[in-house]
mmCIF file of C-alpha atoms in Angstrom:
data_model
loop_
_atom_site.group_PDB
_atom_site.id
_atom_site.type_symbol
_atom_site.label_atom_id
_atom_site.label_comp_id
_atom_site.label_asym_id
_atom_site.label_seq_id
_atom_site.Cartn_x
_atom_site.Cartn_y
_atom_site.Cartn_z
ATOM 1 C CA UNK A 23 119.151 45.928 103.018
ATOM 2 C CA UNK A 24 116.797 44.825 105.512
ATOM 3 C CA UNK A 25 113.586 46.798 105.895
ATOM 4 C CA UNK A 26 111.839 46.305 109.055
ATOM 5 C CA UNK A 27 109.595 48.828 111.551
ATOM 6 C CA UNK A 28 111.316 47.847 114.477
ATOM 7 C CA UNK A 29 109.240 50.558 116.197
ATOM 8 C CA UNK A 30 105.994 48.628 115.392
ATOM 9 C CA UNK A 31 107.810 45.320 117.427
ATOM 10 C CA UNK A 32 107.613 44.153 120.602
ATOM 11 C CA UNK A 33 110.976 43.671 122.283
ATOM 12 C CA UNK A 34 109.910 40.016 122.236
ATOM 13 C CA UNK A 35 109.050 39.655 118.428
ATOM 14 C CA UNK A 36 112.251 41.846 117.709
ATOM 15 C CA UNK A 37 114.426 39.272 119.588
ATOM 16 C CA UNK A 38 111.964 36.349 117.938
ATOM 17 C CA UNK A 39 113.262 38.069 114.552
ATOM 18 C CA UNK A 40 116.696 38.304 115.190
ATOM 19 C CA UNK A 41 116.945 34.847 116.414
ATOM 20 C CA UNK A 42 115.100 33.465 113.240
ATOM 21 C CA UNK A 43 116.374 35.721 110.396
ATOM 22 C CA UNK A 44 120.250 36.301 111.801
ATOM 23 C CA UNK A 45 120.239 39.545 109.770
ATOM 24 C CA UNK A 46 123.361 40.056 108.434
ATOM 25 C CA UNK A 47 123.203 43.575 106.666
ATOM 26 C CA UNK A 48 122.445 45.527 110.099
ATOM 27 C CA UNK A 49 125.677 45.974 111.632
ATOM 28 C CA UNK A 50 125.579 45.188 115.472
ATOM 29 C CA UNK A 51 128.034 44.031 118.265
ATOM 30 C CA UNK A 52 126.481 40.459 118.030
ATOM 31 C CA UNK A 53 127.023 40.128 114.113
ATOM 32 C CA UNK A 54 130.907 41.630 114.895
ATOM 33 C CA UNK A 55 131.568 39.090 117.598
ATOM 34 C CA UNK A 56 129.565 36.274 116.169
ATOM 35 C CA UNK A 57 126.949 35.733 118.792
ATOM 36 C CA UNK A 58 123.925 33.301 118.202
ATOM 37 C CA UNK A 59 120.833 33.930 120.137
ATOM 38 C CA UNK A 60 119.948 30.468 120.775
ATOM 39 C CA UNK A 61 116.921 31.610 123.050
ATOM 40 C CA UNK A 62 114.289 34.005 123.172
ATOM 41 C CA UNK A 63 111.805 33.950 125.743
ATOM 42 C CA UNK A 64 110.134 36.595 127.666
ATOM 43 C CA UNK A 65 111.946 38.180 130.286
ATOM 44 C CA UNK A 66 114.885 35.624 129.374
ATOM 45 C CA UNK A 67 118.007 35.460 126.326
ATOM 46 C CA UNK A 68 120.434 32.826 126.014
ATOM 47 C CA UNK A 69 123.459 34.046 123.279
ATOM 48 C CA UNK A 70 126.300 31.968 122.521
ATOM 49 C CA UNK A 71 129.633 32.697 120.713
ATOM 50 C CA UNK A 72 132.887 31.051 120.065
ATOM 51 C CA UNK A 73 136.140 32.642 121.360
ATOM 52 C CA UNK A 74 138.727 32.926 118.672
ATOM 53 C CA UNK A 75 142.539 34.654 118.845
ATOM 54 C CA UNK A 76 140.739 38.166 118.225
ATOM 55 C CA UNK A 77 139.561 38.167 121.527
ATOM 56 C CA UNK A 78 143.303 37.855 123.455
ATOM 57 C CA UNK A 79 144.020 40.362 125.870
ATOM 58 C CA UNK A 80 147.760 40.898 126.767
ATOM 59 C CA UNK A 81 148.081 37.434 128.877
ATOM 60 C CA UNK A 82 146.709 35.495 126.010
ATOM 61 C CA UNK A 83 143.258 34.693 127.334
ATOM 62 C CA UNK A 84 139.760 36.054 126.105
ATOM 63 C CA UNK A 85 139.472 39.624 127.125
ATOM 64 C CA UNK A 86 137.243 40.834 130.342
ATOM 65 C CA UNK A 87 135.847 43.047 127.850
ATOM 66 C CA UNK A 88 133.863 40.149 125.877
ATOM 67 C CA UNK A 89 132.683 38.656 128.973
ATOM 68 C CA UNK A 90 131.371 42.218 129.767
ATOM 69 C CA UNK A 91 129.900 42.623 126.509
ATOM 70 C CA UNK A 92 128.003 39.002 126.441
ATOM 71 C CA UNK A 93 126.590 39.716 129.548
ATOM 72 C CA UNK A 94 124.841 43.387 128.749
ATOM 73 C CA UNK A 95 123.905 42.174 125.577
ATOM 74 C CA UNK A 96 122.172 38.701 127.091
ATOM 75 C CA UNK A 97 120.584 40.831 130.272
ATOM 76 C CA UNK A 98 119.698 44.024 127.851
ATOM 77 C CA UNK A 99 118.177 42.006 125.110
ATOM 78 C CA UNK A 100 116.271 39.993 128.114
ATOM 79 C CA UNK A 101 114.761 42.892 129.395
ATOM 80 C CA UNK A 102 114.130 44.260 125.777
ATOM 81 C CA UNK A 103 111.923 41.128 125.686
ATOM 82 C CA UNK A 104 109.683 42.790 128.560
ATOM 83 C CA UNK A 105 109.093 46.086 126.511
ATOM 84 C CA UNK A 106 106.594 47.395 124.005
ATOM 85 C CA UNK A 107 106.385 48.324 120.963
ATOM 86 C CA UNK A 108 108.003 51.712 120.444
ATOM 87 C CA UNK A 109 109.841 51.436 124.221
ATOM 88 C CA UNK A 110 113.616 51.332 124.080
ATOM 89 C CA UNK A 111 116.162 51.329 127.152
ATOM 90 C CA UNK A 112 120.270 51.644 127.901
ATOM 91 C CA UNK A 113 122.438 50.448 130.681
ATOM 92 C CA UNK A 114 122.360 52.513 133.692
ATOM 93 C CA UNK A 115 124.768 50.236 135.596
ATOM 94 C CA UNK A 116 126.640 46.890 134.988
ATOM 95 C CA UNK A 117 128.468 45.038 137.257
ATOM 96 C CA UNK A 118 130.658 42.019 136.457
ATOM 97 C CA UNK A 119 132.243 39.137 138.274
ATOM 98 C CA UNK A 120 134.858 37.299 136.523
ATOM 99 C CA UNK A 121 135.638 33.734 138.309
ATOM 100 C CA UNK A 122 138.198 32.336 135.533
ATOM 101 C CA UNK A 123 139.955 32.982 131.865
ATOM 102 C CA UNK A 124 138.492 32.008 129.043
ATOM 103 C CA UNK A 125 140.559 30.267 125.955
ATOM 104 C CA UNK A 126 140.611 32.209 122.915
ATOM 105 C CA UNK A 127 140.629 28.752 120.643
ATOM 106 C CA UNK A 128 136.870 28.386 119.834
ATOM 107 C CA UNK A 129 136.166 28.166 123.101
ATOM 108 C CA UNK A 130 131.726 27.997 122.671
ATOM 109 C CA UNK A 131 130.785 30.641 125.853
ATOM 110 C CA UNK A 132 127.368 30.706 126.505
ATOM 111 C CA UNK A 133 125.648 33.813 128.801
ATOM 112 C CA UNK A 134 121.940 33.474 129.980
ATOM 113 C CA UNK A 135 120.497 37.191 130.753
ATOM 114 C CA UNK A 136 117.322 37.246 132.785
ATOM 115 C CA UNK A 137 114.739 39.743 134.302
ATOM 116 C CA UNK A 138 114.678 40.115 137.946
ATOM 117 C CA UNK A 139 111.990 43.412 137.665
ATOM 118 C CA UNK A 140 110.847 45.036 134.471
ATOM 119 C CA UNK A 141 109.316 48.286 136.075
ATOM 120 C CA UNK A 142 107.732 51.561 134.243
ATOM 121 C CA UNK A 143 111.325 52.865 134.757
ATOM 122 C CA UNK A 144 113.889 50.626 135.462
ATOM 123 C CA UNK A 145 114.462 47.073 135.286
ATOM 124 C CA UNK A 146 116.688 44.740 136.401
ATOM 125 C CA UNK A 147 117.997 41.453 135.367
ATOM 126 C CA UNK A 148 120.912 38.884 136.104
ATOM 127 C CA UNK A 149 123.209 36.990 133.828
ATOM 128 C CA UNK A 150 125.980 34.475 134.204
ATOM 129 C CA UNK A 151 128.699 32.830 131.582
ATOM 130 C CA UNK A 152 129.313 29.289 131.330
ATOM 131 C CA UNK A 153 131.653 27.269 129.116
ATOM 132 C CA UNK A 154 131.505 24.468 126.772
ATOM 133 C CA UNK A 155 131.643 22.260 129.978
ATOM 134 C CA UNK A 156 129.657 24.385 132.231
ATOM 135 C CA UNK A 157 131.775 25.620 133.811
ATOM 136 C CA UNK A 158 131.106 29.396 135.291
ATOM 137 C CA UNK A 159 133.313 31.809 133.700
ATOM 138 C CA UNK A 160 131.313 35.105 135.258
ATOM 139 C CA UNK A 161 128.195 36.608 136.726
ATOM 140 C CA UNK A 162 126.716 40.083 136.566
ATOM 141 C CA UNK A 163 123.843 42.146 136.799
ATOM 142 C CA UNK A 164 122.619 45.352 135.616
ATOM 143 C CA UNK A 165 119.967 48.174 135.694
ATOM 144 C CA UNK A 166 118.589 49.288 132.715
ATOM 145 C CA UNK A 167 116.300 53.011 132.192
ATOM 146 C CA UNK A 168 113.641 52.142 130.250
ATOM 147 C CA UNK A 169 113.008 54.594 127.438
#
């Protein structure tokens, strides 16, 4: 079992953590859909996953609701990367655009979350999903309470 402070991190060094180590004995949303962070930066997350036949919705395609899910998680984790140690926050609000379906065959989607104000309060950031070939797949933003 991992033993970590993760009250004594940074939002930044958490993220830096997670991206290095991949823990796999803390169970998350990223370790149940397989999401990579591929980038950590401050104020900015880049996560990746593949789609696989899990993810169908009804019509056969990758479900709204993963789309949804990679973006808070890219956005949330970017702002996390603002915060200090012992700060937490939660979505207030998310709003999501989808443009087109995703595949559910391995598809690699990749979401890019970044902070458009990291206040005392609230904070704000932007994200967008792209494809394997770049193409956009959906765009949202969100308002987090900071904690």
């Amino acid at each position: 079992m991992t033993t970590r402070d993760f009250t004594a991190m940074t939002g930044l060094e958490m993220m830096r953590w997670v991206q290095t180590e991949r823990p796999t004995d803390i169970p998350s949303i990223g370790r149940l859909l397989g999401m990579r962070f591929d980038e950590v930066d401050h104020g900015r997350i880049v996560i990746s996953l593949d789609t696989r036949p899990d993810f169908a919705n009804p019509l056969g395609t990758v479900h709204g609701g993963i789309a949804a899910t990679l973006l808070d998680s890219a956005m949330g984790c970017a702002v996390h990367t603002t915060l200090p140690a012992g700060t937490g926050y939660t979505t207030l609000e998310l709003k999501v655009n989808y443009i087109r379906a995703a595949r559910t065959d391995g598809q690699a989607l990749t979401a890019t979350g970044t902070v458009i104000h990291a206040g005392r309060r609230t904070a704000t950031a932007e994200g967008k999903v792209v494809d394997d070939q770049g193409k956009l797949m959906a765009h949202a933003t969100t308002t987090c309470m900071i904690l």
